[in-house]
Tab-separated table of C-alpha atoms and ligand atoms in Angstrom:
chain	number	residue	atom	x	y	z
Y	5	MET	CA	-43.218	257.902	-80.755
Y	6	ILE	CA	-43.079	257.882	-84.576
Y	7	ASN	CA	-39.407	258.830	-84.376
Y	8	LEU	CA	-38.752	255.965	-81.990
Y	9	LEU	CA	-40.386	253.457	-84.353
Y	10	LYS	CA	-38.426	254.827	-87.303
Y	11	LYS	CA	-35.189	254.668	-85.392
Y	12	ALA	CA	-35.901	251.034	-84.440
Y	13	ASN	CA	-36.542	250.228	-88.096
Y	14	ARG	CA	-33.217	251.792	-89.046
Y	15	VAL	CA	-31.438	249.635	-86.455
Y	16	THR	CA	-33.252	246.540	-87.778
Y	17	GLU	CA	-32.295	247.374	-91.366
Y	18	SER	CA	-28.662	247.865	-90.394
Y	19	PHE	CA	-28.572	244.157	-89.471
Y	20	PHE	CA	-31.109	242.552	-91.790
Y	21	GLY	CA	-31.630	244.972	-94.697
Y	22	ASN	CA	-35.277	244.742	-95.667
Y	23	SER	CA	-35.482	240.966	-95.323
Y	24	VAL	CA	-37.819	239.197	-92.951
Y	25	PHE	CA	-37.246	235.628	-91.719
Y	26	PHE	CA	-40.110	233.136	-91.834
Y	27	ARG	CA	-40.621	230.343	-89.284
Y	28	GLY	CA	-43.253	227.729	-90.014
Y	29	LEU	CA	-45.254	227.261	-86.819
Y	30	ILE	CA	-46.852	223.895	-86.099
Y	31	GLU	CA	-49.058	223.873	-82.999
Y	32	PHE	CA	-48.869	220.111	-82.654
Y	33	SER	CA	-50.790	219.640	-79.393
Y	34	ASN	CA	-53.080	221.707	-77.197
Y	35	VAL	CA	-52.859	219.299	-74.259
Y	36	CYS	CA	-51.427	221.102	-71.227
Y	37	GLU	CA	-50.689	220.089	-67.661
Y	38	LYS	CA	-50.527	223.674	-66.485
Y	39	ASN	CA	-53.115	226.169	-65.418
Y	40	CYS	CA	-51.731	229.612	-66.258
Y	41	LEU	CA	-54.432	232.090	-65.299
Y	42	TYR	CA	-54.415	233.882	-68.684
Y	43	CYS	CA	-54.272	231.041	-71.187
Y	44	GLY	CA	-57.089	229.364	-73.102
Y	45	LEU	CA	-55.204	226.057	-73.168
Y	46	ARG	CA	-55.048	225.817	-69.379
Y	47	LYS	CA	-55.824	222.364	-68.014
Y	48	ASP	CA	-59.077	223.404	-66.352
Y	49	ASN	CA	-60.592	224.795	-69.519
Y	50	ASN	CA	-63.010	221.979	-70.365
Y	51	SER	CA	-64.592	223.788	-73.265
Y	52	ILE	CA	-61.962	222.818	-75.820
Y	53	VAL	CA	-61.352	219.527	-77.589
Y	54	ARG	CA	-57.812	218.379	-76.862
Y	55	TYR	CA	-55.679	217.060	-79.733
Y	56	THR	CA	-52.174	215.858	-80.391
Y	57	MET	CA	-51.127	215.519	-84.016
Y	58	THR	CA	-49.631	212.181	-84.988
Y	59	GLU	CA	-46.001	211.900	-86.016
Y	60	GLU	CA	-47.092	211.404	-89.612
Y	61	GLU	CA	-49.418	214.420	-89.547
Y	62	ILE	CA	-46.585	216.627	-88.329
Y	63	LEU	CA	-44.133	215.242	-90.878
Y	64	GLU	CA	-46.623	215.794	-93.669
Y	65	VAL	CA	-46.809	219.495	-92.789
Y	66	VAL	CA	-43.028	219.718	-92.557
Y	67	ARG	CA	-42.555	218.015	-95.933
Y	68	TRP	CA	-44.932	220.500	-97.492
Y	69	ALA	CA	-43.186	223.436	-95.780
Y	70	HIS	CA	-39.766	222.193	-96.886
Y	71	ALA	CA	-40.922	221.943	-100.494
Y	72	GLU	CA	-42.333	225.476	-100.217
Y	73	GLY	CA	-38.863	226.636	-99.144
Y	74	TYR	CA	-39.238	226.892	-95.353
Y	75	ARG	CA	-35.976	226.194	-93.526
Y	76	THR	CA	-37.084	226.793	-89.935
Y	77	ILE	CA	-39.871	224.876	-88.244
Y	78	VAL	CA	-41.202	225.746	-84.814
Y	79	LEU	CA	-42.925	222.951	-82.905
Y	80	GLN	CA	-45.199	224.429	-80.265
Y	81	SER	CA	-47.513	222.805	-77.741
Y	82	GLY	CA	-48.954	223.012	-74.276
Y	83	GLU	CA	-46.740	221.712	-71.507
Y	84	VAL	CA	-46.536	217.941	-71.003
Y	85	SER	CA	-43.513	216.711	-69.127
Y	86	SER	CA	-43.979	212.923	-69.357
Y	87	PRO	CA	-41.067	210.865	-70.698
Y	88	LYS	CA	-43.419	209.577	-73.396
Y	89	ARG	CA	-44.016	213.104	-74.686
Y	90	VAL	CA	-40.298	213.877	-74.707
Y	91	ASP	CA	-39.626	210.616	-76.597
Y	92	PHE	CA	-42.275	211.605	-79.100
Y	93	ILE	CA	-40.774	215.045	-79.733
Y	94	CYS	CA	-37.265	213.546	-80.017
Y	95	ARG	CA	-38.489	211.106	-82.671
Y	96	VAL	CA	-40.242	213.823	-84.643
Y	97	VAL	CA	-37.220	216.139	-84.468
Y	98	GLU	CA	-34.879	213.365	-85.636
Y	99	LYS	CA	-37.076	212.710	-88.645
Y	100	ILE	CA	-37.445	216.387	-89.502
Y	101	LYS	CA	-33.678	216.815	-89.322
Y	102	LYS	CA	-33.288	214.259	-92.135
Y	103	MET	CA	-34.711	216.883	-94.495
Y	104	GLU	CA	-31.945	218.991	-95.944
Y	105	GLY	CA	-31.033	222.268	-94.296
Y	106	ILE	CA	-33.874	222.388	-91.771
Y	107	VAL	CA	-33.585	224.015	-88.373
Y	108	VAL	CA	-35.985	223.032	-85.579
Y	109	SER	CA	-37.118	225.374	-82.821
Y	110	LEU	CA	-39.103	224.123	-79.856
Y	111	CYS	CA	-41.635	225.932	-77.729
Y	112	VAL	CA	-42.850	223.227	-75.366
Y	113	GLY	CA	-42.383	224.741	-71.922
Y	114	GLU	CA	-40.515	223.841	-68.768
Y	115	LEU	CA	-38.626	220.536	-68.715
Y	116	SER	CA	-35.670	219.102	-66.862
Y	117	MET	CA	-32.083	219.739	-67.916
Y	118	GLU	CA	-31.897	216.088	-69.014
Y	119	ASP	CA	-34.930	216.418	-71.259
Y	120	TYR	CA	-33.672	219.655	-72.801
Y	121	LYS	CA	-30.377	217.861	-73.502
Y	122	ARG	CA	-32.144	214.918	-75.129
Y	123	LEU	CA	-34.099	217.242	-77.385
Y	124	PHE	CA	-30.918	219.115	-78.283
Y	125	ASN	CA	-29.145	215.865	-79.102
Y	126	ALA	CA	-32.115	214.855	-81.245
Y	127	GLY	CA	-31.390	217.936	-83.348
Y	128	ALA	CA	-33.429	220.848	-81.984
Y	129	THR	CA	-31.138	223.863	-81.757
Y	130	ARG	CA	-33.445	226.721	-80.809
Y	131	PHE	CA	-35.845	227.042	-77.922
Y	132	LEU	CA	-38.439	229.646	-76.988
Y	133	LEU	CA	-39.537	229.941	-73.387
Y	134	ARG	CA	-41.262	233.136	-72.405
Y	135	ILE	CA	-40.642	234.556	-68.977
Y	136	GLU	CA	-44.119	236.187	-69.379
Y	137	THR	CA	-43.036	239.007	-67.029
Y	138	SER	CA	-39.716	239.573	-65.303
Y	139	ASN	CA	-41.472	240.943	-62.218
Y	140	PRO	CA	-41.643	238.002	-59.760
Y	141	ASP	CA	-44.657	239.482	-57.943
Y	142	LEU	CA	-46.628	239.943	-61.123
Y	143	TYR	CA	-45.539	236.462	-62.255
Y	144	LYS	CA	-47.021	235.080	-59.073
Y	145	LYS	CA	-50.301	236.888	-59.639
Y	146	ILE	CA	-50.847	235.472	-63.118
Y	147	HIS	CA	-49.877	231.892	-62.327
Y	148	PRO	CA	-51.253	229.323	-59.902
Y	149	GLN	CA	-49.376	228.524	-56.708
Y	150	ASP	CA	-47.526	225.521	-58.134
Y	151	HIS	CA	-45.691	227.710	-60.675
Y	152	SER	CA	-42.313	229.049	-59.786
Y	153	PHE	CA	-40.568	232.074	-61.229
Y	154	THR	CA	-37.247	230.644	-60.061
Y	155	LYS	CA	-37.907	227.417	-61.955
Y	156	ARG	CA	-38.634	229.408	-65.116
Y	157	LEU	CA	-35.336	231.278	-64.743
Y	158	GLU	CA	-33.553	228.021	-64.113
Y	159	CYS	CA	-35.001	226.541	-67.316
Y	160	LEU	CA	-33.788	229.545	-69.316
Y	161	SER	CA	-30.295	229.114	-67.955
Y	162	TYR	CA	-30.337	225.358	-68.734
Y	163	LEU	CA	-31.245	226.173	-72.327
Y	164	LYS	CA	-28.418	228.655	-72.650
Y	165	GLU	CA	-25.964	226.342	-70.957
Y	166	ILE	CA	-26.792	223.496	-73.342
Y	167	GLY	CA	-26.180	225.797	-76.290
Y	168	TYR	CA	-29.643	226.436	-77.651
Y	169	GLN	CA	-30.276	229.666	-79.474
Y	170	THR	CA	-32.569	230.869	-76.737
Y	171	GLY	CA	-35.629	233.037	-77.025
Y	172	THR	CA	-37.851	234.514	-74.405
Y	173	GLY	CA	-40.550	237.144	-74.178
Y	174	ILE	CA	-43.418	238.596	-72.272
Y	175	MET	CA	-47.043	239.611	-72.557
Y	176	ILE	CA	-47.730	243.310	-72.872
Y	177	GLY	CA	-50.649	244.988	-71.082
Y	178	LEU	CA	-51.173	242.410	-68.337
Y	179	PRO	CA	-53.481	243.548	-65.530
Y	180	GLY	CA	-51.321	245.265	-62.923
Y	181	GLN	CA	-48.284	245.613	-65.221
Y	182	THR	CA	-46.604	249.018	-65.260
Y	183	GLN	CA	-44.368	250.687	-67.813
Y	184	GLU	CA	-41.543	250.256	-65.332
Y	185	ASP	CA	-42.158	246.492	-65.469
Y	186	LEU	CA	-41.814	246.610	-69.241
Y	187	ILE	CA	-38.558	248.538	-69.010
Y	188	ASN	CA	-37.291	245.945	-66.548
Y	189	ASP	CA	-38.358	243.217	-68.995
Y	190	MET	CA	-36.103	244.741	-71.653
Y	191	LEU	CA	-33.227	244.973	-69.202
Y	192	PHE	CA	-33.896	241.346	-68.285
Y	193	PHE	CA	-33.549	240.290	-71.950
Y	194	LYS	CA	-30.287	242.182	-72.090
Y	195	LYS	CA	-28.956	240.743	-68.848
Y	196	MET	CA	-29.916	237.202	-69.879
Y	197	ASP	CA	-28.082	237.745	-73.160
Y	198	ILE	CA	-31.108	236.484	-75.056
Y	199	ASP	CA	-30.899	235.691	-78.817
Y	200	MET	CA	-34.565	235.984	-79.801
Y	201	VAL	CA	-37.533	237.854	-78.433
Y	202	GLY	CA	-41.210	237.034	-78.951
Y	203	MET	CA	-43.719	239.260	-77.242
Y	204	GLY	CA	-47.254	240.318	-77.897
Y	205	PRO	CA	-50.263	241.929	-76.289
Y	206	TYR	CA	-52.135	240.128	-73.561
Y	207	ILE	CA	-55.622	239.363	-74.869
Y	208	PRO	CA	-58.209	238.152	-72.354
Y	209	HIS	CA	-59.809	234.736	-72.859
Y	210	SER	CA	-63.312	234.356	-71.414
Y	211	LYS	CA	-62.673	230.836	-70.064
Y	212	THR	CA	-59.766	231.920	-67.859
Y	213	PRO	CA	-59.589	233.407	-64.346
Y	214	LEU	CA	-57.616	236.459	-65.453
Y	215	GLN	CA	-60.632	237.483	-67.530
Y	216	ASP	CA	-62.163	238.873	-64.320
Y	217	TYR	CA	-59.452	241.493	-63.988
Y	218	PRO	CA	-60.251	244.655	-65.891
Y	219	VAL	CA	-57.900	245.547	-68.696
Y	220	HIS	CA	-57.082	249.212	-68.428
Y	221	LEU	CA	-56.007	249.847	-72.023
Y	222	THR	CA	-57.997	250.475	-75.200
Y	223	ARG	CA	-56.963	248.446	-78.254
Y	224	LYS	CA	-55.215	251.456	-79.711
Y	225	GLU	CA	-53.297	252.030	-76.485
Y	226	LEU	CA	-52.403	248.342	-76.319
Y	227	LEU	CA	-51.121	248.407	-79.890
Y	228	ASP	CA	-49.094	251.564	-79.248
Y	229	LEU	CA	-47.655	250.094	-76.068
Y	230	SER	CA	-46.711	246.877	-77.929
Y	231	LEU	CA	-45.016	248.824	-80.729
Y	232	TRP	CA	-43.204	250.992	-78.196
Y	233	MET	CA	-41.970	247.845	-76.450
Y	234	ILE	CA	-40.784	246.210	-79.680
Y	235	ALA	CA	-39.044	249.375	-80.871
Y	236	SER	CA	-37.343	250.015	-77.541
Y	237	THR	CA	-36.213	246.380	-77.309
Y	238	ARG	CA	-34.675	246.614	-80.786
Y	239	ILE	CA	-32.837	249.816	-79.916
Y	240	LEU	CA	-31.549	248.354	-76.648
Y	241	LEU	CA	-30.683	244.814	-77.782
Y	242	LYS	CA	-29.773	245.614	-81.402
Y	243	ASP	CA	-28.760	242.312	-83.051
Y	244	VAL	CA	-31.396	239.845	-81.810
Y	245	ASN	CA	-34.278	238.304	-83.751
Y	246	ILE	CA	-37.614	239.860	-82.790
Y	247	VAL	CA	-40.909	238.273	-83.810
Y	248	ALA	CA	-43.931	240.177	-85.068
Y	249	THR	CA	-46.376	237.931	-83.211
Y	250	THR	CA	-49.803	236.794	-84.393
Y	251	ALA	CA	-51.389	238.308	-81.270
Y	252	LEU	CA	-50.586	241.755	-82.690
Y	253	GLN	CA	-52.848	240.988	-85.596
Y	254	ALA	CA	-55.643	240.097	-83.183
Y	255	ILE	CA	-55.739	243.699	-81.976
Y	256	ASP	CA	-55.068	245.406	-85.319
Y	257	PRO	CA	-55.581	243.986	-88.831
Y	258	ASN	CA	-52.120	245.308	-89.752
Y	259	GLY	CA	-50.518	244.747	-86.368
Y	260	ARG	CA	-47.769	242.474	-87.612
Y	261	GLU	CA	-46.780	244.790	-90.468
Y	262	LYS	CA	-46.657	247.693	-88.033
Y	263	ALA	CA	-44.325	245.673	-85.809
Y	264	LEU	CA	-42.088	244.825	-88.789
Y	265	LEU	CA	-41.677	248.545	-89.405
Y	266	ALA	CA	-40.905	249.159	-85.744
Y	267	GLY	CA	-38.111	246.739	-84.921
Y	268	ALA	CA	-39.394	243.202	-85.573
Y	269	ASN	CA	-37.724	241.042	-88.252
Y	270	VAL	CA	-39.369	237.614	-87.959
Y	271	LEU	CA	-42.795	236.250	-88.925
Y	272	MET	CA	-44.211	232.923	-87.850
Y	273	PRO	CA	-46.870	231.824	-90.339
Y	274	ILE	CA	-49.125	229.212	-88.778
Y	275	LEU	CA	-48.848	225.905	-90.632
Y	276	THR	CA	-51.059	223.900	-88.255
Y	277	PRO	CA	-53.705	221.991	-90.273
Y	278	LYS	CA	-56.995	223.885	-90.409
Y	279	LYS	CA	-58.918	221.202	-88.538
Y	280	TYR	CA	-56.847	221.825	-85.386
Y	281	ARG	CA	-56.413	225.567	-85.597
Y	282	ASN	CA	-59.524	226.653	-83.793
Y	283	GLN	CA	-58.628	224.352	-80.910
Y	284	TYR	CA	-55.346	226.160	-80.337
Y	285	LEU	CA	-56.681	229.383	-78.933
Y	286	LEU	CA	-54.376	230.801	-76.278
Y	287	TYR	CA	-56.470	233.969	-76.511
Y	288	GLU	CA	-59.758	234.867	-78.201
Y	289	ASN	CA	-60.130	236.573	-81.607
Y	290	LYS	CA	-57.035	234.762	-82.833
Y	291	PRO	CA	-56.632	235.570	-86.523
Y	292	CYS	CA	-55.850	233.093	-89.317
Y	293	VAL	CA	-57.882	230.192	-87.879
Y	294	GLU	CA	-59.791	229.690	-91.138
Y	295	GLU	CA	-56.706	229.387	-93.317
Y	296	GLU	CA	-54.391	226.593	-94.389
Y	297	GLY	CA	-50.595	226.912	-94.352
Y	298	LYS	CA	-50.388	227.814	-98.019
Y	299	GLU	CA	-52.847	230.673	-97.632
Y	300	CYS	CA	-50.960	232.020	-94.611
Y	301	THR	CA	-47.660	231.927	-96.467
Y	302	ASN	CA	-49.076	233.745	-99.488
Y	303	CYS	CA	-50.998	236.241	-97.393
Y	304	LEU	CA	-47.924	237.167	-95.371
Y	305	ARG	CA	-45.820	237.387	-98.523
Y	306	ARG	CA	-48.322	239.918	-99.970
Y	307	ARG	CA	-48.398	241.867	-96.726
Y	308	LEU	CA	-44.603	242.155	-96.773
Y	309	THR	CA	-44.470	243.442	-100.329
Y	310	LYS	CA	-46.905	246.198	-99.355
Y	311	ILE	CA	-44.550	247.519	-96.684
Y	312	GLY	CA	-41.389	247.251	-98.769
Y	313	LYS	CA	-39.958	244.242	-96.930
Y	314	ARG	CA	-38.745	241.045	-98.502
Y	315	LEU	CA	-39.463	237.473	-97.528
Y	316	ASP	CA	-36.332	235.452	-96.840
Y	317	LEU	CA	-37.808	231.985	-96.769
Y	318	LYS	CA	-34.692	230.019	-97.630
Y	319	LEU	CA	-32.461	231.546	-94.978
Y	320	VAL	CA	-32.394	229.715	-91.656
Y	321	GLY	CA	-32.019	233.187	-90.164
Y	322	ASP	CA	-29.806	232.663	-87.141
Y	323	SER	CA	-29.830	235.425	-84.583
Y	324	PRO	CA	-26.751	237.565	-85.356
Y	325	HIS	CA	-26.440	237.962	-81.606
Y	326	PHE	CA	-26.080	234.194	-81.197
Y	327	LEU	CA	-23.549	233.929	-84.025
Y	328	ARG	CA	-21.481	236.670	-82.464
K	407	LIG	N1	-52.934	236.579	-74.501
K	407	LIG	C1	-51.741	236.716	-75.123
K	407	LIG	N2	-50.780	235.790	-75.105
K	407	LIG	C2	-51.028	234.658	-74.430
K	407	LIG	N3	-50.274	233.556	-74.197
K	407	LIG	C3	-50.985	232.684	-73.463
K	407	LIG	N4	-52.193	233.206	-73.167
K	407	LIG	C4	-52.248	234.428	-73.749
K	407	LIG	C5	-53.229	235.457	-73.807
K	407	LIG	N5	-54.400	235.336	-73.200
K	407	LIG	C6	-48.888	233.439	-74.646
K	407	LIG	C7	-47.946	233.227	-73.461
K	407	LIG	C8	-47.304	231.888	-73.754
K	407	LIG	C9	-47.450	231.788	-75.255
K	407	LIG	C10	-47.363	230.410	-75.782
K	407	LIG	O1	-48.727	232.340	-75.483
K	407	LIG	O2	-46.965	234.255	-73.451
K	407	LIG	O3	-45.950	231.807	-73.373
K	408	LIG	FE1	-50.153	225.676	-70.822
K	408	LIG	FE2	-48.408	227.393	-71.930
K	408	LIG	FE3	-51.017	227.987	-71.760
K	408	LIG	FE4	-49.527	227.954	-69.541
K	408	LIG	S1	-49.277	229.373	-71.309
K	408	LIG	S2	-51.561	227.015	-69.788
K	408	LIG	S3	-48.136	226.244	-69.986
K	408	LIG	S4	-50.120	226.346	-72.977
């Protein structure tokens, strides 16, 4: 296993040296129309206060991030497919794009081809939409009846067709998931010719139906499985961007650093204002909910220095795979 992780790190360094790309993550709304069985933001979870940041609140964070040197902003939210929501995101993206040299990534779920096009024309050029699992049967088990695996695949192909730098990913350690599923997930990324991968451990949330299914892995096993998955994905896919996700830090205080030494090359510091952070809990024990953006940036910078990696804040950090 150690050899596998080291090999993955060598592959990563052959493309990126020791530099790590930063993406400023703004979780701008926790309102969601969907009811995924694993997620704390699911519509039927009445125990959270729903929020949507105003245009000005989002722009204020982006202005700060831009001055700090960030060149990639990720706007993430629960899924809302109304035309009003799409208009809102288009407006925000257009304004963000007026700031020099900024790239906008979206992570706002399933939409129509038309809506994805509108957002692209507004200036968003990257999109993250996780497949969650490439096994259609498992997908069915972790989503309510009105979700469709085929629709999710269709959305991914729309994004690629429009020309987005497209990212996808899965959850690791889902109840009922096998190692064979994970291997198929990697082959799926390869087959879909994906540019970016974001994956992390599944962490149960007590206000969700999936909580009732026993998780068969200890934290240590879950961490090892996640690192194995990241390393193997790097070795198989080679030149894509791979995120060291925050969820890794929820299961190990140094989870993200471990991932960065095992194939990952991207960090997504949370820039969401503190007052909203503890309302954006996809899973429980989410780290960094007591911090502000500045603290997260500095903390991650320190963590990188400790492992001999270098923060590349000013680079927009395109996926070499996409450029090729
Ligand atoms: N544990 C880990 N990841 C989760 N997500 C949602 N719920 C959980 C959970 N309980 C992830 C999904 C989704 C992303 C936004 O968050 O993969 O695509
Ligand atoms: Fe909504 Fe996304 Fe959570 Fe599903 S995973 S409930 S779409 S926020």
